[in-house]
PDB file of C-alpha atoms in Angstrom:
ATOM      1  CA  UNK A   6       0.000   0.000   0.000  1.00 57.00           C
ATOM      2  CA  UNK A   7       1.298   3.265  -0.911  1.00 68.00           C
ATOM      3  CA  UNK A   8       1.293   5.399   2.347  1.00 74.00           C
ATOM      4  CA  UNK A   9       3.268   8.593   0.943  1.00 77.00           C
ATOM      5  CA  UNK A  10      -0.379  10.544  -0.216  1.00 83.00           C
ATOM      6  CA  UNK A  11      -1.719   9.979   3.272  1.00 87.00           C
ATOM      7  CA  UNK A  12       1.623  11.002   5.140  1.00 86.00           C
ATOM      8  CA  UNK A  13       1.913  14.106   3.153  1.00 82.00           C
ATOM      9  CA  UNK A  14      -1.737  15.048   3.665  1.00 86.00           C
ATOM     10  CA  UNK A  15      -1.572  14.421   7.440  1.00 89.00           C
ATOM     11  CA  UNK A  16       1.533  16.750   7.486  1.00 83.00           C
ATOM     12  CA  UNK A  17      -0.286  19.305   5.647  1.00 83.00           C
ATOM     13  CA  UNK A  18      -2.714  19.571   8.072  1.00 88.00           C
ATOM     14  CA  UNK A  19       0.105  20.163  10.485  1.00 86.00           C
ATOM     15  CA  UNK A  20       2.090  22.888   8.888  1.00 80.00           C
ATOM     16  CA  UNK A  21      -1.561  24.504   8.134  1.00 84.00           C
ATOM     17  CA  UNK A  22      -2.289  24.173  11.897  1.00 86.00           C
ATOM     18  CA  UNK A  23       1.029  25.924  13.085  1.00 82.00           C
ATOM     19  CA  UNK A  24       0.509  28.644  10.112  1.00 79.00           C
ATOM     20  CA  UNK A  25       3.721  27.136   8.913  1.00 74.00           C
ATOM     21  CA  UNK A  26       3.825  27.251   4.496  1.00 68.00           C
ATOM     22  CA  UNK A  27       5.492  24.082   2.455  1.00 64.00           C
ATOM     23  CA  UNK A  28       7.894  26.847   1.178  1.00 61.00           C
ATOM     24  CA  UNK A  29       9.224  27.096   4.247  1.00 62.00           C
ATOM     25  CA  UNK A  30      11.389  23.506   3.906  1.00 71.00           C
ATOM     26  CA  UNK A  31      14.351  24.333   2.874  1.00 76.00           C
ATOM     27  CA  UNK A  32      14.649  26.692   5.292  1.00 78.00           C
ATOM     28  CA  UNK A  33      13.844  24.564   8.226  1.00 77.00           C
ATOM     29  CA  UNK A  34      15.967  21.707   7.046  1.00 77.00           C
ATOM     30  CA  UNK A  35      19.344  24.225   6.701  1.00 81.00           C
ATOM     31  CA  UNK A  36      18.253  25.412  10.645  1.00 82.00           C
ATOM     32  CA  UNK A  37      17.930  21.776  12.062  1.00 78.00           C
ATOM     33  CA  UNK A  38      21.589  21.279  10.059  1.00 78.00           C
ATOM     34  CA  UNK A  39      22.508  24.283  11.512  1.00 83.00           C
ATOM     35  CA  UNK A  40      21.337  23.540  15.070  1.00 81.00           C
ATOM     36  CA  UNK A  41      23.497  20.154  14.485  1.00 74.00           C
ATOM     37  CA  UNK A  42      26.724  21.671  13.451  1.00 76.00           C
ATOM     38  CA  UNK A  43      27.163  23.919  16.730  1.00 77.00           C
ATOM     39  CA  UNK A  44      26.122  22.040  19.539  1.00 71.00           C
ATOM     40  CA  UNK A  45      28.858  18.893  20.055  1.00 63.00           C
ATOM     41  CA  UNK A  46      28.001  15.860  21.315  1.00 73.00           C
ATOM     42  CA  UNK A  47      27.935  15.174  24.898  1.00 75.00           C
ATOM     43  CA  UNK A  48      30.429  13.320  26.887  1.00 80.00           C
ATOM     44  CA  UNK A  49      31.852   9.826  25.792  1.00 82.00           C
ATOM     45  CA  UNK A  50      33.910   7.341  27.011  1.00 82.00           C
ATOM     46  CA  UNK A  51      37.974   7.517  25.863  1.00 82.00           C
ATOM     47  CA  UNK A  52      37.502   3.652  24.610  1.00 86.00           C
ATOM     48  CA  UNK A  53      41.107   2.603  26.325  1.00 82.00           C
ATOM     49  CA  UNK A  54      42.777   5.685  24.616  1.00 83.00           C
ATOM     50  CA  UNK A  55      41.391   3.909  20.994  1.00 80.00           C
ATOM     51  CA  UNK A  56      39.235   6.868  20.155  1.00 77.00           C
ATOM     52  CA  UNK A  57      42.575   9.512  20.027  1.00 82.00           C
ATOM     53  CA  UNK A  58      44.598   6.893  18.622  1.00 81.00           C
ATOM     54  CA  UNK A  59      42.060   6.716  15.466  1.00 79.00           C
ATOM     55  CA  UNK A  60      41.537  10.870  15.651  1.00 74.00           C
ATOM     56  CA  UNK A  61      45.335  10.659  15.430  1.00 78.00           C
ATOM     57  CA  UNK A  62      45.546   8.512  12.891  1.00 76.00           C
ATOM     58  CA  UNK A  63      46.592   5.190  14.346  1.00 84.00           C
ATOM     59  CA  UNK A  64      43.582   2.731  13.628  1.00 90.00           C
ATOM     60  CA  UNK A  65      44.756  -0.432  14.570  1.00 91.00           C
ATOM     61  CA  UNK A  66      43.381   0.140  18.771  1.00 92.00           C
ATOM     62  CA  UNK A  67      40.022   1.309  17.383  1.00 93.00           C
ATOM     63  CA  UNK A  68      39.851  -1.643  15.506  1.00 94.00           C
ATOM     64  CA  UNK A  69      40.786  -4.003  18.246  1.00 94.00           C
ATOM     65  CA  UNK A  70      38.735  -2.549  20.518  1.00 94.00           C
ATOM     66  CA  UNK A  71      36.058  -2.727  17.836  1.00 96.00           C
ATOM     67  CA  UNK A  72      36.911  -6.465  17.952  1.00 96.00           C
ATOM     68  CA  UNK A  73      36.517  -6.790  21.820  1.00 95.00           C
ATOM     69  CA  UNK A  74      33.382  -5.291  22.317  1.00 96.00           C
ATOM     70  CA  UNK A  75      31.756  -7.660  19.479  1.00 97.00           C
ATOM     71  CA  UNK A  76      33.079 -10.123  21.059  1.00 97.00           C
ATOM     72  CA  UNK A  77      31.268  -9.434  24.541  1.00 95.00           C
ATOM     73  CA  UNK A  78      28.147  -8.919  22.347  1.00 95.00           C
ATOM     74  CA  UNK A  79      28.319 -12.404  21.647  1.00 95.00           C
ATOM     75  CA  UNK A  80      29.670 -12.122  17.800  1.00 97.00           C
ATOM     76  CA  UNK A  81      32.275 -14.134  16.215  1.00 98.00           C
ATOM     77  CA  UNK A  82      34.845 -12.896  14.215  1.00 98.00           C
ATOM     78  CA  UNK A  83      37.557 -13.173  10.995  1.00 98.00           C
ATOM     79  CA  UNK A  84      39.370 -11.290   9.310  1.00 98.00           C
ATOM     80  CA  UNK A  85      40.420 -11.920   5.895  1.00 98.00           C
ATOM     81  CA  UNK A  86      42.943 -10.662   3.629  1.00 98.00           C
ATOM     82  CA  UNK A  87      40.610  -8.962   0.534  1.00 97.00           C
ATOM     83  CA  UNK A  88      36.912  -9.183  -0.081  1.00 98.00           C
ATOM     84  CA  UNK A  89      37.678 -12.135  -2.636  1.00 98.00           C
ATOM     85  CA  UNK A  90      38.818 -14.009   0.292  1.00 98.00           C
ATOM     86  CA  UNK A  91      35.367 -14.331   1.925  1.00 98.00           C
ATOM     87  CA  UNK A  92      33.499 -16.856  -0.124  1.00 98.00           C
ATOM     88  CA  UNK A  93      36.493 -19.471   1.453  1.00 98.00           C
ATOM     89  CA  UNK A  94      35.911 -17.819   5.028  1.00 98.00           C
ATOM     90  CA  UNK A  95      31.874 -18.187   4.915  1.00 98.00           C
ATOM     91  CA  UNK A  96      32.205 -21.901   3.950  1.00 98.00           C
ATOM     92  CA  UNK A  97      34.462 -22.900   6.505  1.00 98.00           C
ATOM     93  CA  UNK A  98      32.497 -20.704   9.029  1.00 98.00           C
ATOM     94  CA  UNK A  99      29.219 -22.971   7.650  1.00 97.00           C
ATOM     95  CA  UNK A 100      30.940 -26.021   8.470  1.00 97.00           C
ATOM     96  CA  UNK A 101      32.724 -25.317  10.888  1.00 97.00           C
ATOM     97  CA  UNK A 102      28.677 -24.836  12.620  1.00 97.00           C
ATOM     98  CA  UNK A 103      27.423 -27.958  10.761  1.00 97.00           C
ATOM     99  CA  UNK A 104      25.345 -25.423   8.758  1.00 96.00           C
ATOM    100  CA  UNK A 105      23.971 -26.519   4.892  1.00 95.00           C
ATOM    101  CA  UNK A 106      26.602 -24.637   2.525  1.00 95.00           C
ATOM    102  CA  UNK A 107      23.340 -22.615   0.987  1.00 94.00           C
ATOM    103  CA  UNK A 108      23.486 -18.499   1.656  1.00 93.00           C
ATOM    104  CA  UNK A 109      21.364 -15.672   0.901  1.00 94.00           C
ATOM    105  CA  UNK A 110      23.501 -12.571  -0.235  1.00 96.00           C
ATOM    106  CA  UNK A 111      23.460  -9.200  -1.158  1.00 95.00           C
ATOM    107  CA  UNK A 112      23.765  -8.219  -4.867  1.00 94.00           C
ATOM    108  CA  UNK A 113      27.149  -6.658  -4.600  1.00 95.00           C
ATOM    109  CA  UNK A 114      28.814  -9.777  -3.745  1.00 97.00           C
ATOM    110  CA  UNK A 115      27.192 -12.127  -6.402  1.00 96.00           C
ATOM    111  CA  UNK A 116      30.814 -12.062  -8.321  1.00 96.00           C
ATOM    112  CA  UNK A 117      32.724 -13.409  -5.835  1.00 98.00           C
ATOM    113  CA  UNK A 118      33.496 -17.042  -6.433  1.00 98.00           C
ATOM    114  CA  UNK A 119      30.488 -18.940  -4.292  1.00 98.00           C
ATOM    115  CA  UNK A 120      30.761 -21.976  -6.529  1.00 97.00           C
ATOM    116  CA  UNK A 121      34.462 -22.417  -6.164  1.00 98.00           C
ATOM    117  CA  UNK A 122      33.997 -22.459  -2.426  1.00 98.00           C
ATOM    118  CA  UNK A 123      31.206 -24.897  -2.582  1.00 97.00           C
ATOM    119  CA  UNK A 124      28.226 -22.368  -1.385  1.00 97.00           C
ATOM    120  CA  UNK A 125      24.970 -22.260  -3.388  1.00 95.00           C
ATOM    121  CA  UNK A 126      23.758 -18.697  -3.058  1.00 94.00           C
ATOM    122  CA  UNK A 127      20.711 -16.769  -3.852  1.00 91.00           C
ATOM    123  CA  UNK A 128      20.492 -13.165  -4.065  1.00 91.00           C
ATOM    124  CA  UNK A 129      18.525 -10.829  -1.740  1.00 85.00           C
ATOM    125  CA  UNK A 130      15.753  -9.434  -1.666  1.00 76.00           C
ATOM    126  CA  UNK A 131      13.550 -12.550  -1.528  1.00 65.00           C
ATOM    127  CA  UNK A 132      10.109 -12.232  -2.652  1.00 67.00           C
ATOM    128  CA  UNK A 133       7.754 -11.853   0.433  1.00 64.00           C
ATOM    129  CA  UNK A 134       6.460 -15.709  -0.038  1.00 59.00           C
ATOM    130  CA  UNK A 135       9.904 -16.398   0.756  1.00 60.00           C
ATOM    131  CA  UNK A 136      11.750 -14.452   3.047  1.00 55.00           C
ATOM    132  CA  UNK A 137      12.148 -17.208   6.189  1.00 53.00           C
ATOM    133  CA  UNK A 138      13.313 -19.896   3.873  1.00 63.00           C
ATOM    134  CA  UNK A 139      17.064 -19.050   4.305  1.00 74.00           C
ATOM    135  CA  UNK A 140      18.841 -19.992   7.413  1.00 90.00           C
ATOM    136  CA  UNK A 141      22.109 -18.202   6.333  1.00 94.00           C
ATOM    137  CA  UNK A 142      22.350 -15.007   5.045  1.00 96.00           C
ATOM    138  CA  UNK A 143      25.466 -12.427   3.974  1.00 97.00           C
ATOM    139  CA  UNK A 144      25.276  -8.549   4.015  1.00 97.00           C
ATOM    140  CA  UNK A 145      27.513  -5.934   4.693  1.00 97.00           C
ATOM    141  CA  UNK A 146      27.585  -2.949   6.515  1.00 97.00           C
ATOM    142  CA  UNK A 147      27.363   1.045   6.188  1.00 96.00           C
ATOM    143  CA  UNK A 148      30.057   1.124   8.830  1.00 97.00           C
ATOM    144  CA  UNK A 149      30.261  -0.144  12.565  1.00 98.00           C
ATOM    145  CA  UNK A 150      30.899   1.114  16.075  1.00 97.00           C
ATOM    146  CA  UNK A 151      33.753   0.295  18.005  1.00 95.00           C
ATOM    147  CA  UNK A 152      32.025   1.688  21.241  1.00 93.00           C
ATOM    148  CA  UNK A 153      29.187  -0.659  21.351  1.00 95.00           C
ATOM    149  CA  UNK A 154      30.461  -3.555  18.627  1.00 96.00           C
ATOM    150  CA  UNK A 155      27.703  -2.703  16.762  1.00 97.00           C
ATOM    151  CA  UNK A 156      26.917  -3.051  13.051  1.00 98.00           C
ATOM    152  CA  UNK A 157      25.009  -0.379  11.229  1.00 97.00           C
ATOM    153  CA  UNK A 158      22.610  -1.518   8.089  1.00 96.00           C
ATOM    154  CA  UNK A 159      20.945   0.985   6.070  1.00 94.00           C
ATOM    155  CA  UNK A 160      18.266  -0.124   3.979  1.00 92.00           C
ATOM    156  CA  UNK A 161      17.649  -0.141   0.201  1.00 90.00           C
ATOM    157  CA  UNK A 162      16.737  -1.775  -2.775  1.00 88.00           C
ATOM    158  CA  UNK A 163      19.656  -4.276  -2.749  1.00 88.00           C
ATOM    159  CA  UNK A 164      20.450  -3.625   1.099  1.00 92.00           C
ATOM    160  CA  UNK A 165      17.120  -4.754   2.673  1.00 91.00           C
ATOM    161  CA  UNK A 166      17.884  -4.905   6.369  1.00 90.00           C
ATOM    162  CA  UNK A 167      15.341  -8.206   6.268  1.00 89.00           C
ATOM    163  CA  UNK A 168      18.723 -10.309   5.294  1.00 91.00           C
ATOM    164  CA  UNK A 169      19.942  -9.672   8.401  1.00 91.00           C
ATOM    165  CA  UNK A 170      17.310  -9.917  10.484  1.00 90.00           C
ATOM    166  CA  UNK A 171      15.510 -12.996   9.206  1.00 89.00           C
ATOM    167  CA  UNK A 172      17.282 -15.653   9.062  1.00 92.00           C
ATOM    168  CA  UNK A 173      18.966 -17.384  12.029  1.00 94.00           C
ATOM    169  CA  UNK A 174      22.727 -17.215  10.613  1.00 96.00           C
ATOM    170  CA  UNK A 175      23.455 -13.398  10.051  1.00 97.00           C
ATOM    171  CA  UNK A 176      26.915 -12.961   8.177  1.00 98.00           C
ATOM    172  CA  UNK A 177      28.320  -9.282   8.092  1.00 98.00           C
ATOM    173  CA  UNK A 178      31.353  -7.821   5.608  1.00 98.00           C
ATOM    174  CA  UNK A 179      32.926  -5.037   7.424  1.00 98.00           C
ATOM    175  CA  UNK A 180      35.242  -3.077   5.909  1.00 97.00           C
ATOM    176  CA  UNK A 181      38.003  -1.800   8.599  1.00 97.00           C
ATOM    177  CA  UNK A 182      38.130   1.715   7.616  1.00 96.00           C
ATOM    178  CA  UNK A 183      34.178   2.000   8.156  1.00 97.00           C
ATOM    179  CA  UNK A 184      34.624   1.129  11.360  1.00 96.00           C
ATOM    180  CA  UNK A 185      34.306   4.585  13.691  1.00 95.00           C
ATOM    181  CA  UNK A 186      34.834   5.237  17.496  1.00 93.00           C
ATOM    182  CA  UNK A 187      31.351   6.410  18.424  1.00 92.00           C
ATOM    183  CA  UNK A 188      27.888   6.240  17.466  1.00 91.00           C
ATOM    184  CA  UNK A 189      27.731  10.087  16.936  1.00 90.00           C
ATOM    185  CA  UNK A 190      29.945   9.500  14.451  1.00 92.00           C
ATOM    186  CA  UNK A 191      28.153   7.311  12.506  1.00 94.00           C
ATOM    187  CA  UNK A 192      24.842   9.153  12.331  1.00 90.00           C
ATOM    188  CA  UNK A 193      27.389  11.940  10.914  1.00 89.00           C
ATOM    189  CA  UNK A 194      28.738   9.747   8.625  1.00 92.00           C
ATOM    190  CA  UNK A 195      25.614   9.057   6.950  1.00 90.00           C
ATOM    191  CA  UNK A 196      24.293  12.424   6.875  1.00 86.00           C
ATOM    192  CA  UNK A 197      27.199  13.089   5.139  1.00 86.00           C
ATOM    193  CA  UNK A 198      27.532  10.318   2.523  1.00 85.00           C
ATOM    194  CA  UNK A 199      23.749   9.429   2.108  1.00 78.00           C
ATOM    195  CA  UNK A 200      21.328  12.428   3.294  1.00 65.00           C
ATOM    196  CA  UNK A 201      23.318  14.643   0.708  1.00 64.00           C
ATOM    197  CA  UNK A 202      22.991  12.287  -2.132  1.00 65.00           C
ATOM    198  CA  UNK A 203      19.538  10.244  -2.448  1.00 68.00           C
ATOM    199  CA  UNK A 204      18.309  11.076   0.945  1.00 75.00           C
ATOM    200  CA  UNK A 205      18.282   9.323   4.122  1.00 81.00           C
ATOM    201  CA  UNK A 206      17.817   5.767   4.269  1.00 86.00           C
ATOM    202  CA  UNK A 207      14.059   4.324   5.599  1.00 87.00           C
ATOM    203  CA  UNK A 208      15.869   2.406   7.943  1.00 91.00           C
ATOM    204  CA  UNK A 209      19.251   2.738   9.737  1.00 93.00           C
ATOM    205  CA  UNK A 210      19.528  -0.629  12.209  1.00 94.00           C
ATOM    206  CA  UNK A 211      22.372  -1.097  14.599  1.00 96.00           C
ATOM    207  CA  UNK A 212      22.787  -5.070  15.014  1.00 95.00           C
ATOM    208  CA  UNK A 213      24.587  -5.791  18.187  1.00 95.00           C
ATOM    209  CA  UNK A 214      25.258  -9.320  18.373  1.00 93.00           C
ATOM    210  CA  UNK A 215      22.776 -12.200  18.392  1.00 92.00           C
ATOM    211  CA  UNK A 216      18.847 -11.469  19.263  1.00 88.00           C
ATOM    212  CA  UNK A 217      18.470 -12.225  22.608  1.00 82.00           C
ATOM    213  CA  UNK A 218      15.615 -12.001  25.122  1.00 82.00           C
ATOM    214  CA  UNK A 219      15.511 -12.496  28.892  1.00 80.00           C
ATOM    215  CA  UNK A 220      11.815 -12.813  29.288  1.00 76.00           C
ATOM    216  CA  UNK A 221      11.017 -15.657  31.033  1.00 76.00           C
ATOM    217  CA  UNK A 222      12.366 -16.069  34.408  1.00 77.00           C
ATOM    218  CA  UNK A 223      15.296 -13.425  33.169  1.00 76.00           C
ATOM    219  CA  UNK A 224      16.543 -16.566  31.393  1.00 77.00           C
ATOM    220  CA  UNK A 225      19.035 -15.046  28.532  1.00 76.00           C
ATOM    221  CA  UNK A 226      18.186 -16.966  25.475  1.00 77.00           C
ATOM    222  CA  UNK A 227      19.396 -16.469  21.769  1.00 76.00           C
ATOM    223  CA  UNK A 228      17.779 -16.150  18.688  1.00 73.00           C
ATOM    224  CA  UNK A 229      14.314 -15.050  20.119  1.00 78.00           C
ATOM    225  CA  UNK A 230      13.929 -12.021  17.985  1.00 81.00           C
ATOM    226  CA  UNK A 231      16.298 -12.366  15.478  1.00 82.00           C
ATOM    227  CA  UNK A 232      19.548 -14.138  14.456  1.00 90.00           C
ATOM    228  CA  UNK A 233      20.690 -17.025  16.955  1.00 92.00           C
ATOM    229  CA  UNK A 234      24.240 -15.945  15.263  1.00 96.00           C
ATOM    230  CA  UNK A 235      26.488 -13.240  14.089  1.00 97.00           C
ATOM    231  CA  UNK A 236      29.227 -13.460  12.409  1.00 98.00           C
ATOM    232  CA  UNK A 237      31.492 -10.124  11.505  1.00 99.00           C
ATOM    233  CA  UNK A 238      34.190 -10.585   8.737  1.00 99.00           C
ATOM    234  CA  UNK A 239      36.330  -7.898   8.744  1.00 99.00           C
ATOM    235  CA  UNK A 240      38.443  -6.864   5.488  1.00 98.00           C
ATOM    236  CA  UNK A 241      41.540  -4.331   5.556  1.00 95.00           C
ATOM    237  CA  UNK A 242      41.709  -0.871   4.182  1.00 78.00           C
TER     238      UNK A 242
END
């Protein structure tokens, strides 16, 4: 169902309420950017000393401590040596978890050499009918926090966030120099790359770790809500 006619309409009413005219957009959007831009963010945490190492240019601590804190999240992680290297590092991963060498991927890795390493893949996004028939999926990632070990996913066309969210084996490509201290940093890094471009995303997810619920009886159990696993390969600069 197309929503946008109604959502317009309602916010119509609104601007007409507050006396507010549509040509008046622009105007508010460069104030809110404005706003933005001169207040800083508030206090954060020095990450171990990792976040002035990356400011000065020395990555490799906010990478490790990247690396630690998906850890704790309950991730598992590789690194590989260049993005050709992954189809090889998701099959061993699959058996290495007795998991059927079968994937659902992203569009913008469908060139990398699946049938060499054994792994039958479709591509993403599966029609509606279909979309909890994959067990395994692989996605990457519009950049990810070292502060929290979280992943960022913005959604598109060929990024649907569903691929990571679906299935129970969630497999993320993360690309070490998209990886930023804070999570300030990463809403500025997409107001910078996508907002001034196509527009903001619909969705902008942060994925940290495996679902998990503690609902009954505050028992911690995985894969409630979500993936049971997540696995981050990381690729160098």
């Amino acid at each position: 169902m197309n929503t946008s006619k109604a959502r317009s309409a309602i916010l119509q009413r609104l601007r007409d309420a507050q006396q507010r005219p549509a040509s008046e957009k622009e105007a508010e959007i460069a104030a809110a950017r404005a706003y933005l831009q001169q207040h800083a963010a508030g206090p954060q945490p020095a990450l171990g000393g990792a976040a002035q190492a990356a400011a000065d240019g020395e990555r490799a601590a906010l990478i490790a401590y990247f690396c630690q804190q998906a850890l704790k999240m309950g991730d598992t992680l590789a690194q590989v040596p260049t993005l050709d290297a992954v189809p090889a590092e998701v099959a061993r991963y699959l058996q290495e978890n007795a998991l059927p060498p079968t994937m659902q991927i992203w569009p913008q890795f469908a060139s990398l050499a699946w049938q060499a390493a054994g792994v039958e893949i479709s591509l993403a996004p599966a029609p509606r009918s279909q979309r909890m028939d994959y067990a395994q999926s692989l996605t990457g990632a519009f950049c990810a926090v070292a502060e929290t070990g979280s992943l960022l996913l913005t959604s598109s066309v060929a990024t649907p966030v569903s691929s990571a969210i679906l299935p129970e084996t969630h497999i993320a490509i993360v690309q070490e120099s998209r990886i930023v201290a804070y999570m300030e940093q990463a809403f500025t890094l997409l107001q910078a790359e996508q907002a001034e471009q196509a527009g903001l995303p619909r969705t902008a997810t942060f994925i940290s770790g495996p679902s998990r619920t503690g609902d009954i009886e505050q028992t911690i159990v995985l894969g409630a809500h979500g993936p049971y696993r997540v696995h981050v390969i990381l690729i160098p600069n």
